[in-house]
Coordinates of C-alpha atoms in Angstrom, one line a residue:
M1 CA 17.2 21.2 -4.7
N2 CA 14.8 18.3 -5.3
T3 CA 11.7 18.8 -7.4
V4 CA 9.1 21.3 -8.4
G5 CA 5.5 20.7 -9.3
P6 CA 1.8 21.6 -8.8
Y7 CA 0.7 21.7 -5.2
H8 CA -2.5 19.7 -5.7
N9 CA -0.7 17.0 -7.7
R10 CA 1.8 15.6 -5.2
Q11 CA 3.1 12.9 -7.6
E12 CA 3.5 15.2 -10.6
T13 CA 7.0 16.5 -10.0
Y14 CA 9.7 17.8 -12.3
K15 CA 13.4 18.6 -11.9
Y16 CA 13.9 21.9 -10.1
F17 CA 15.9 23.4 -12.9
S18 CA 13.2 22.4 -15.5
L19 CA 12.0 25.9 -14.6
P20 CA 14.5 28.5 -15.7
F21 CA 16.0 29.1 -12.3
C22 CA 19.7 30.0 -12.2
V23 CA 22.4 28.2 -10.4
G24 CA 24.8 29.5 -7.8
T25 CA 28.6 29.6 -8.0
K26 CA 29.5 26.5 -5.8
K27 CA 29.8 23.4 -8.0
T28 CA 30.0 20.3 -5.8
I29 CA 28.3 18.6 -3.0
S30 CA 30.0 15.9 -0.9
H31 CA 27.6 13.2 0.4
Y32 CA 24.6 12.8 -1.8
H33 CA 23.8 9.3 -3.0
E34 CA 20.7 7.8 -4.7
T35 CA 19.1 4.6 -3.4
L36 CA 16.7 2.4 -5.3
G37 CA 13.7 3.8 -3.3
E38 CA 14.7 7.3 -4.2
A39 CA 15.0 6.5 -7.9
L40 CA 11.6 4.8 -7.9
Q41 CA 10.0 7.7 -6.0
G42 CA 11.3 10.3 -8.4
V43 CA 13.8 12.0 -6.1
E44 CA 16.0 14.2 -8.4
L45 CA 18.5 16.0 -6.1
E46 CA 20.6 18.7 -7.9
F47 CA 23.0 21.1 -6.2
S48 CA 21.6 24.6 -5.9
G49 CA 25.0 26.3 -5.9
L50 CA 24.4 28.1 -2.6
D51 CA 27.5 28.3 -0.6
I52 CA 26.6 27.5 3.0
K53 CA 29.2 26.7 5.7
F54 CA 28.4 25.5 9.2
K55 CA 27.8 28.4 11.6
D56 CA 28.9 31.0 9.0
E57 CA 26.1 33.6 8.7
V58 CA 25.4 35.1 5.3
M59 CA 23.8 38.4 4.8
Q60 CA 21.5 38.9 1.9
T61 CA 23.7 38.0 -1.1
T62 CA 22.9 37.7 -4.8
Y63 CA 24.0 34.3 -6.1
C64 CA 22.9 34.5 -9.7
E65 CA 20.7 36.5 -12.1
I66 CA 17.9 35.3 -14.5
E67 CA 17.8 36.8 -18.0
L68 CA 14.0 36.8 -18.3
D69 CA 13.0 36.5 -22.0
K70 CA 9.5 35.7 -23.1
A71 CA 9.9 31.9 -23.0
K72 CA 11.2 32.0 -19.4
R73 CA 8.5 34.4 -18.3
D74 CA 5.8 32.1 -19.8
A75 CA 7.3 29.1 -18.0
F76 CA 7.2 31.0 -14.6
V77 CA 3.7 32.3 -15.3
Y78 CA 2.5 28.8 -16.0
A79 CA 4.1 27.5 -12.8
I80 CA 2.5 30.3 -10.7
K81 CA -0.9 29.8 -12.3
N82 CA -0.7 26.1 -11.3
H83 CA 0.5 26.8 -7.8
Y84 CA 3.9 25.3 -8.3
W85 CA 6.0 24.6 -5.1
Y86 CA 9.5 23.3 -4.8
Q87 CA 11.3 21.1 -2.3
M88 CA 14.9 21.4 -1.2
Y89 CA 17.1 19.6 1.4
I90 CA 19.6 21.0 3.9
D91 CA 21.5 18.2 5.7
D92 CA 18.6 15.8 4.6
L93 CA 16.0 18.0 6.3
P94 CA 13.2 18.8 3.7
I95 CA 11.9 22.3 3.3
W96 CA 9.3 23.7 0.9
G97 CA 8.7 27.0 -0.9
I98 CA 6.3 28.5 -3.4
V99 CA 7.6 29.6 -6.7
G100 CA 5.5 32.8 -6.9
E101 CA 2.0 34.3 -6.7
A102 CA -0.4 36.3 -8.8
D103 CA -2.3 39.4 -7.9
E104 CA -6.0 39.4 -7.1
N105 CA -7.0 39.9 -10.7
G106 CA -4.7 37.2 -12.0
E107 CA -3.2 39.6 -14.5
D108 CA 0.3 40.3 -13.0
H109 CA 2.5 37.5 -11.7
Y110 CA 5.3 37.8 -9.2
L111 CA 8.4 35.6 -8.5
W112 CA 9.8 35.1 -5.0
T113 CA 13.5 35.9 -5.4
Y114 CA 14.9 35.9 -1.9
K115 CA 15.4 32.7 0.1
K116 CA 15.8 33.6 3.8
L117 CA 17.2 30.5 5.6
E118 CA 17.2 30.1 9.4
I119 CA 19.1 27.0 10.5
G120 CA 19.0 25.7 14.0
F121 CA 22.0 23.7 15.5
N122 CA 22.6 21.7 18.6
G123 CA 26.3 21.1 19.2
N124 CA 27.8 20.2 15.9
R125 CA 24.6 18.9 14.3
I126 CA 21.9 20.7 12.3
V127 CA 18.5 20.1 13.9
D128 CA 16.1 22.6 12.3
V129 CA 15.7 24.5 9.0
N130 CA 13.2 27.1 8.1
L131 CA 12.7 28.9 4.8
T132 CA 11.0 32.3 4.3
S133 CA 10.4 33.4 0.7
E134 CA 10.6 37.2 0.2
G135 CA 11.6 39.7 -2.5
K136 CA 8.5 39.6 -4.6
V137 CA 9.4 40.7 -8.2
K138 CA 7.0 41.3 -11.0
L139 CA 7.6 39.2 -14.1
V140 CA 8.3 41.5 -17.0
P141 CA 9.9 40.2 -20.2
N142 CA 13.5 41.3 -21.2
T143 CA 14.5 42.1 -17.7
R144 CA 17.2 40.7 -15.3
I145 CA 16.0 39.2 -12.0
A146 CA 18.5 38.9 -9.2
M147 CA 18.1 35.7 -7.0
S148 CA 19.5 36.1 -3.5
Y149 CA 19.7 34.2 -0.2
S150 CA 20.8 34.7 3.4
V151 CA 21.6 32.3 6.2
K152 CA 21.1 32.8 9.9
W153 CA 22.2 30.3 12.5
K154 CA 20.6 29.9 15.9
K155 CA 21.1 27.5 18.9
S156 CA 18.3 25.0 19.4
D157 CA 17.4 22.6 22.2
V158 CA 16.0 20.0 19.8
K159 CA 18.0 16.7 20.0
F160 CA 19.4 15.4 16.7
E161 CA 17.3 12.2 16.9
D162 CA 14.1 14.3 17.4
R163 CA 14.7 16.7 14.5
F164 CA 12.0 15.2 12.3
D165 CA 9.3 15.5 14.9
K166 CA 8.3 18.9 13.5
Y167 CA 7.3 17.3 10.2
L168 CA 4.9 14.8 11.8
D169 CA 1.3 15.4 12.6
P170 CA 1.0 15.7 16.4
S171 CA -2.7 16.5 16.1
F172 CA -3.3 12.9 15.1
F173 CA -3.3 11.9 18.8
Q174 CA -5.4 14.9 19.7
H175 CA -8.3 14.0 17.4
R176 CA -10.8 11.9 19.4
I177 CA -12.2 10.6 16.1
H178 CA -9.1 8.4 15.6
W179 CA -9.4 6.8 19.0
F180 CA -13.1 6.5 18.7
S181 CA -12.9 4.8 15.3
I182 CA -10.2 2.3 16.5
F183 CA -12.1 1.6 19.7
N184 CA -15.3 1.2 17.7
S185 CA -13.6 -1.2 15.3
F186 CA -12.0 -3.1 18.1
M187 CA -15.4 -3.5 19.9
M188 CA -16.9 -4.5 16.6
V189 CA -14.3 -7.2 16.2
I190 CA -14.9 -8.6 19.8
F191 CA -18.6 -8.6 19.1
L192 CA -18.2 -10.2 15.7
V193 CA -15.9 -12.9 17.0
G194 CA -18.2 -13.6 19.9
L195 CA -21.2 -13.7 17.7
V196 CA -19.6 -16.0 15.1
S197 CA -18.3 -18.3 17.8
M198 CA -21.6 -18.5 19.7
I199 CA -23.7 -19.1 16.5
L200 CA -21.3 -21.6 15.0
M201 CA -20.7 -23.5 18.3
R202 CA -24.5 -23.8 18.9
T203 CA -25.2 -24.7 15.3
L204 CA -22.3 -27.2 15.1
R205 CA -23.3 -28.7 18.4
K206 CA -26.8 -29.4 17.0
D207 CA -25.3 -30.7 13.8
Y208 CA -23.1 -33.1 15.7
A209 CA -26.0 -34.2 17.9
R210 CA -28.1 -34.9 14.7
Y211 CA -25.3 -36.7 13.0
S212 CA -24.6 -38.9 16.0
K213 CA -28.3 -39.7 16.3
E214 CA -28.2 -40.8 12.6
E215 CA -25.3 -43.0 13.4
E216 CA -27.5 -45.0 15.8
M217 CA -30.2 -45.6 13.2
D218 CA -30.2 -48.7 11.1
D219 CA -29.7 -48.5 7.3
M220 CA -33.4 -48.5 6.5
D221 CA -34.2 -45.6 8.9
R222 CA -31.3 -43.7 7.6
D223 CA -32.4 -44.1 4.0
L224 CA -35.9 -42.9 4.9
G225 CA -34.6 -40.0 7.0
D226 CA -34.2 -36.5 5.7
E227 CA -30.4 -36.2 5.4
Y228 CA -29.1 -32.7 4.7
G229 CA -26.3 -30.4 5.8
W230 CA -22.5 -30.1 5.5
K231 CA -21.8 -33.7 6.4
Q232 CA -23.3 -34.9 3.1
V233 CA -20.4 -33.4 1.2
H234 CA -17.7 -35.0 3.3
G235 CA -16.5 -37.0 0.3
D236 CA -16.1 -33.8 -1.9
V237 CA -15.2 -31.0 0.5
F238 CA -11.5 -31.6 0.0
R239 CA -11.7 -32.1 -3.7
P240 CA -9.2 -29.9 -5.6
S241 CA -10.4 -26.4 -6.5
S242 CA -11.1 -25.4 -10.1
H243 CA -7.9 -23.9 -11.7
P244 CA -5.7 -25.2 -8.9
M245 CA -2.5 -23.6 -10.4
I246 CA -3.9 -20.1 -10.4
F247 CA -5.6 -20.6 -7.0
S248 CA -2.4 -21.9 -5.3
S249 CA -0.4 -19.1 -6.8
L250 CA -2.8 -16.5 -5.4
I251 CA -2.8 -18.1 -2.0
G252 CA 1.1 -18.1 -2.0
S253 CA 1.3 -14.5 -3.1
G254 CA -1.3 -13.4 -0.5
C255 CA 0.7 -15.1 2.3
Q256 CA 3.8 -13.3 1.1
I257 CA 2.0 -9.9 1.0
F258 CA 0.8 -10.5 4.5
S259 CA 4.3 -11.4 5.7
V260 CA 5.7 -8.2 4.0
S261 CA 3.0 -6.0 5.5
F262 CA 3.6 -7.4 9.0
I263 CA 7.4 -7.2 8.8
V264 CA 7.5 -3.7 7.3
I265 CA 5.1 -2.4 9.9
V266 CA 7.2 -3.9 12.7
V267 CA 10.4 -2.5 11.3
A268 CA 8.7 0.9 10.9
M269 CA 7.5 0.8 14.5
V270 CA 11.1 0.1 15.7
E271 CA 13.0 2.3 13.2
D272 CA 12.0 5.8 12.1
L273 CA 12.0 5.0 8.4
Y274 CA 10.5 8.4 7.5
T275 CA 13.8 10.1 8.4
E276 CA 15.5 8.9 5.2
R277 CA 14.3 9.5 1.6
G278 CA 12.9 6.4 0.0
S279 CA 13.7 4.2 2.9
M280 CA 10.2 2.8 3.3
L281 CA 10.0 1.7 -0.3
S282 CA 13.6 0.3 -0.2
T283 CA 12.7 -1.7 2.9
A284 CA 9.5 -3.0 1.3
I285 CA 11.4 -4.2 -1.8
F286 CA 14.1 -5.9 0.3
V287 CA 11.5 -7.6 2.6
Y288 CA 9.4 -8.7 -0.4
A289 CA 12.5 -10.3 -2.0
A290 CA 13.6 -11.9 1.2
T291 CA 10.1 -13.4 1.9
S292 CA 9.8 -15.1 -1.5
P293 CA 10.3 -18.6 0.2
V294 CA 6.9 -17.9 2.0
N295 CA 5.2 -17.6 -1.4
G296 CA 6.8 -20.8 -2.7
Y297 CA 6.2 -22.7 0.5
F298 CA 2.4 -22.0 0.8
G299 CA 1.7 -22.0 -3.0
G300 CA 3.8 -25.1 -3.7
S301 CA 2.4 -27.1 -0.8
L302 CA -1.2 -26.3 -1.7
Y303 CA -0.6 -27.1 -5.3
A304 CA 0.9 -30.5 -4.3
K305 CA -2.0 -31.3 -2.0
Q306 CA -4.4 -30.6 -4.8
G307 CA -2.6 -33.1 -7.0
G308 CA -0.9 -30.7 -9.3
R309 CA 1.8 -32.0 -11.5
R310 CA 3.2 -29.0 -13.3
W311 CA 4.8 -27.5 -10.2
I312 CA 7.5 -25.6 -12.1
K313 CA 4.9 -23.6 -14.1
Q314 CA 3.0 -22.9 -10.8
M315 CA 6.2 -21.7 -9.2
F316 CA 6.9 -19.2 -12.1
I317 CA 3.3 -17.9 -11.9
G318 CA 3.5 -17.5 -8.1
A319 CA 6.9 -15.8 -8.3
F320 CA 6.0 -13.3 -11.0
L321 CA 2.3 -12.7 -10.3
I322 CA 2.7 -9.6 -8.1
P323 CA 6.0 -8.3 -9.7
A324 CA 4.3 -8.5 -13.2
M325 CA 1.3 -6.6 -12.0
V326 CA 3.3 -3.8 -10.3
C327 CA 5.9 -3.6 -13.1
G328 CA 3.2 -3.6 -15.8
T329 CA 1.4 -0.7 -14.1
A330 CA 4.7 1.2 -13.6
F331 CA 5.6 0.6 -17.2
F332 CA 2.4 2.1 -18.4
I333 CA 2.6 5.1 -16.1
N334 CA 6.3 5.5 -17.0
F335 CA 5.3 6.2 -20.6
I336 CA 3.1 9.1 -19.5
A337 CA 5.8 10.3 -17.1
M338 CA 8.3 10.4 -19.9
Y339 CA 5.9 12.3 -22.1
Y340 CA 5.5 14.9 -19.3
H341 CA 9.3 14.8 -18.7
A342 CA 8.4 14.2 -15.0
S343 CA 10.9 13.2 -12.4
R344 CA 8.7 10.1 -11.7
A345 CA 9.9 8.6 -15.0
I346 CA 11.9 5.5 -13.9
P347 CA 15.5 5.5 -15.3
F348 CA 16.6 2.5 -17.4
G349 CA 19.2 1.5 -14.9
T350 CA 16.6 1.3 -12.2
M351 CA 14.4 -0.9 -14.4
V352 CA 17.4 -3.2 -15.0
A353 CA 18.0 -3.4 -11.2
V354 CA 14.4 -4.3 -10.5
C355 CA 14.4 -7.0 -13.2
C356 CA 17.7 -8.4 -11.7
I357 CA 16.1 -8.6 -8.3
C358 CA 13.1 -10.5 -9.8
L359 CA 15.3 -13.0 -11.7
F360 CA 18.2 -13.5 -9.4
V361 CA 16.7 -13.1 -5.9
I362 CA 12.9 -13.6 -6.0
L363 CA 12.8 -16.6 -8.4
P364 CA 15.6 -18.7 -6.7
L365 CA 14.2 -18.1 -3.2
N366 CA 10.7 -19.0 -4.5
L367 CA 12.1 -22.2 -5.9
V368 CA 13.6 -23.0 -2.5
G369 CA 10.3 -22.4 -0.8
T370 CA 8.4 -24.5 -3.4
I371 CA 10.7 -27.5 -2.9
L372 CA 10.4 -27.2 0.9
G373 CA 6.6 -26.8 0.7
R374 CA 6.1 -29.8 -1.6
N375 CA 8.4 -32.1 0.5
L376 CA 7.4 -31.0 4.0
S377 CA 3.7 -30.3 3.8
G378 CA 2.6 -31.4 0.3
Q379 CA 0.9 -34.6 1.3
P380 CA -2.9 -34.6 1.1
N381 CA -3.5 -35.6 4.7
F382 CA -7.3 -34.8 4.7
P383 CA -9.5 -36.1 7.5
C384 CA -11.9 -37.4 4.9
R385 CA -11.2 -39.4 1.7
V386 CA -12.3 -37.8 -1.6
N387 CA -14.9 -39.7 -3.6
A388 CA -13.9 -40.8 -7.1
V389 CA -17.2 -39.4 -8.6
P390 CA -18.2 -35.8 -7.7
R391 CA -21.4 -35.4 -5.8
P392 CA -24.1 -33.4 -7.8
I393 CA -24.7 -30.0 -6.3
P394 CA -28.4 -29.2 -5.5
E395 CA -29.9 -26.4 -7.5
K396 CA -30.5 -23.7 -4.9
K397 CA -29.6 -20.7 -7.0
C398 CA -26.2 -20.5 -5.4
W399 CA -25.2 -17.6 -7.5
K400 CA -27.4 -15.3 -5.3
W401 CA -25.5 -16.5 -2.3
K402 CA -22.1 -15.9 -3.9
C403 CA -23.0 -12.4 -5.0
I404 CA -24.0 -11.5 -1.5
V405 CA -21.0 -13.4 0.0
C406 CA -18.5 -11.5 -2.3
L407 CA -19.5 -8.0 -1.0
F408 CA -18.0 -8.0 2.5
C409 CA -15.2 -6.1 4.4
R410 CA -13.5 -2.7 4.4
Y411 CA -10.8 -0.1 5.7
F412 CA -7.4 1.6 5.1
I413 CA -5.2 4.7 4.8
F414 CA -5.1 7.4 2.1
T415 CA -4.0 10.8 3.3
S416 CA -0.3 9.9 3.9
F417 CA 0.0 8.4 0.4
W418 CA -1.7 11.2 -1.6
A419 CA -1.1 14.3 0.6
Y420 CA 1.9 15.9 2.1
K421 CA 1.8 14.5 5.6
I422 CA 4.3 11.9 6.8
Y423 CA 2.6 8.8 8.1
Y424 CA 4.2 7.5 11.3
V425 CA 1.5 6.0 13.5
Y426 CA 2.5 2.4 12.6
G427 CA 1.2 1.0 15.9
F428 CA -2.2 2.2 14.7
M429 CA -1.7 0.6 11.3
M430 CA -0.6 -2.7 13.0
L431 CA -3.9 -2.7 15.0
V432 CA -5.8 -2.0 11.8
L433 CA -4.1 -5.0 10.1
V434 CA -4.9 -7.3 13.0
I435 CA -8.6 -6.1 13.0
L436 CA -8.8 -6.5 9.2
C437 CA -7.5 -10.1 9.4
I438 CA -9.8 -11.1 12.2
V439 CA -12.9 -9.7 10.5
T440 CA -11.9 -11.3 7.2
V441 CA -11.5 -14.7 8.8
C442 CA -14.8 -14.5 10.7
V443 CA -16.8 -13.4 7.6
T444 CA -15.4 -16.1 5.4
I445 CA -16.0 -18.8 8.0
V446 CA -19.7 -17.9 8.2
C447 CA -20.0 -17.7 4.4
T448 CA -18.3 -21.1 4.0
Y449 CA -20.5 -22.7 6.6
F450 CA -23.7 -21.5 4.8
L451 CA -22.3 -22.7 1.5
L452 CA -21.4 -26.2 2.9
N453 CA -24.8 -26.4 4.6
A454 CA -26.4 -25.9 1.2
E455 CA -24.3 -29.0 0.2
D456 CA -22.1 -27.0 -2.2
Y457 CA -18.5 -28.2 -1.7
R458 CA -16.9 -25.5 -3.9
W459 CA -15.8 -23.5 -0.9
Q460 CA -12.2 -22.7 -1.8
W461 CA -12.8 -20.0 -4.4
T462 CA -15.8 -18.7 -2.4
S463 CA -13.7 -18.2 0.7
F464 CA -11.0 -16.4 -1.3
L465 CA -13.3 -14.1 -3.2
S466 CA -15.5 -13.2 -0.3
A467 CA -12.4 -12.0 1.6
A468 CA -10.8 -10.4 -1.5
S469 CA -14.0 -8.3 -2.1
T470 CA -12.3 -5.9 0.3
A471 CA -10.4 -4.7 -2.8
V472 CA -13.6 -3.6 -4.5
Y473 CA -14.6 -1.5 -1.5
V474 CA -11.2 0.1 -1.3
Y475 CA -11.0 0.9 -5.0
M476 CA -14.6 2.4 -5.0
Y477 CA -13.6 4.5 -2.0
S478 CA -10.6 5.8 -4.0
F479 CA -13.0 7.4 -6.5
Y480 CA -14.8 9.2 -3.7
Y481 CA -11.4 10.3 -2.2
Y482 CA -10.2 11.6 -5.6
F483 CA -13.2 13.6 -6.4
F484 CA -14.2 14.9 -3.0
K485 CA -11.0 15.0 -0.8
T486 CA -8.4 16.2 -3.3
K487 CA -7.9 18.7 -6.0
M488 CA -5.9 16.5 -8.3
Y489 CA -6.1 17.1 -12.1
G490 CA -4.3 16.2 -15.3
L491 CA -3.7 13.0 -17.2
F492 CA -0.4 12.1 -15.4
Q493 CA -1.7 12.6 -11.8
T494 CA -5.0 10.8 -12.6
S495 CA -3.2 7.9 -14.2
F496 CA -0.7 7.6 -11.4
Y497 CA -3.4 7.8 -8.7
F498 CA -5.9 5.3 -10.2
G499 CA -3.1 3.0 -11.6
Y500 CA -1.3 2.6 -8.3
M501 CA -4.6 2.5 -6.3
A502 CA -5.5 -0.5 -8.6
V503 CA -2.2 -2.2 -7.6
F504 CA -2.8 -1.4 -3.9
S505 CA -6.4 -2.6 -4.0
T506 CA -5.5 -5.8 -5.9
S507 CA -2.7 -6.6 -3.5
L508 CA -4.9 -6.0 -0.5
G509 CA -7.6 -8.2 -2.0
I510 CA -5.1 -11.0 -2.6
M511 CA -3.8 -10.7 0.9
C512 CA -7.3 -10.7 2.4
G513 CA -8.3 -13.6 0.2
A514 CA -5.3 -15.7 1.3
V515 CA -5.9 -14.9 5.0
G516 CA -9.6 -15.8 4.6
Y517 CA -8.8 -19.0 2.9
V518 CA -6.2 -20.1 5.5
G519 CA -8.6 -19.4 8.3
T520 CA -11.5 -21.1 6.6
S521 CA -9.4 -24.1 5.7
A522 CA -8.5 -24.6 9.3
F523 CA -12.2 -24.4 10.2
V524 CA -13.3 -26.9 7.5
R525 CA -10.6 -29.3 8.6
K526 CA -11.6 -29.0 12.2
I527 CA -15.3 -29.7 11.7
Y528 CA -14.8 -32.7 9.5
T529 CA -12.2 -34.1 11.9
N530 CA -14.7 -34.1 14.7
V531 CA -17.6 -35.8 12.9
K532 CA -17.8 -39.6 12.4
I533 CA -17.6 -40.6 8.7
D534 CA -18.6 -44.0 7.4

C-alpha cells in the first residue's frame, strides 16, 4: 500500500494506515527499496499483509477485521466526505481505489470492504493489474467490519515492456488541438525569426551605410553632423553590468538549468522514466549535480570578463543560488506537511542526503568549472575598448521602454504535474523548449537593438529581465489554473502548489534570462565587430 488522500489534492497524501484499516497476516515483502526521488515525492510503501502467490487464485477471503469504534468511524466518514482515494502497487504496477461513498443525502456513509484483484500475466511476468471495489458496508459504531480480497489470474498478450501503456494518455495524439497548437507555435517562430532577421538586416545595413559615409567626412563635417544610434555607445557597450557578481551567478545558473532541462528531456525520450517511482526526480537531481561545472564555467568566465575580483564569493553564490531557493521553499512546506502528518514531509535522513550532495558534489564541481572558465575564457576580448569615463545616457524616459520590454514571452505544461496523468510526450516538450529558446532570443535581440539605438548601453540586465519576464506570465497563469482548472483546497495543497510553482517559474525565468543574454551577447559582439571604430 502506498498513500491515501483527497482526490482533488494530489499532493496532500498520508500513509495508507493513517486511516484505521487493518493489516493482513503476511508480514514481509522481499524487494521493496526507497530511492531519493521516492523519499522526496512522499512515497510511503507499507506491506498490506495480503498473501498473493504467482498464478495462485484466491477466492473471496477475509484477511482481517476492523473493530469500528466512534473514533475510527469518524476517521472513515471524514475520508469519505473528502473523496479519499488510495494507491497500491502490485509488482510495481500502480492501482487506485476509493475508500468509500456516501448516499444521496450525505447522511449515511459506506466503506468498500472487498478488493477484487484481476492480474494479467504473460509467461512468467505480471503485465496487468485491475482492482474492483465491492462489498459496500454501512459505517455503524461499535460493529466489526470484515475486510476481504480475491485474486484471479488471466493470460494476457501484453508484452512486459509495454505494460505501462495503459496508464498513459493515448488521446493526446488524437486531439487535433495539440498538433494545431504546436504547428501554430512553430509557424510563429519561423515568422518571428524571418521578421526579426529581415528588419534587423535592413536596419543594420542602413546603419552600416550611414556610419561608413560618416567615416568619409572630415572632422568638421562630422562634428556638425547629427550623430546618433548604437555606434555612439561603442566605448561603453561592453562596460561591466551593475552588480556583476549577482548577474554572472544568474547567467551561470540559467545555463545549468538549460543543460539539465535538455539532458533530462533527452534521457526521458530514450528511457521510459515513468515506469519507476521517483525516477524522473532522481534523474533530475543527478543531472543537476553532474552539470555543476557548466554553472561554474559560464558564471566564472563572465565574472572574470567583467573584471570581478572576489571570484570565490561569486562561485558560492552561483553554486547555492538554485539549491537554496528550492531547499528554502521545501523547508517551509515541510513544516506544513509535518503539521498535517502528510507523507510529503521530508525525512531528516533525506535532508542530510540532499545537503551532502550540495556540499560534496555540487560545490567541488562548481569550483572546477569556475577555475576552467576563468582560465580558458575569462579574458575580456571585446571588439571595442571600454572608455575610462562612462558616457552620459540621454534622457528619453527609458523606464517606459524597460517596462514594455520586460513583459514578453510565454508557455508550458501543468496537467501532468498537478493532475493524475503520466506525462510521457517528451518529444513534444523538447520541441516546446526549442521554440521557447528561439522566441526568447529573437525578442531580446530586438529589445536590445532598440535600447542601444536610444544610446543606452545598459543592455545586460535588460536582455536578461526581458527574457526572464516569462516567469511572470507562467506564475500568473498558475493562478488561473488553480482557480478554474482544479478543485484543490486546504492550506497544505495551496502552499504546496503556489510554493513549488514559484520555484518552477523562477527557475524558468532564470533559464530564459540566461538564454536571452547569451543570444543577445553574440548579437552585440557581432554588430560591433563589423563596424569601423576610431
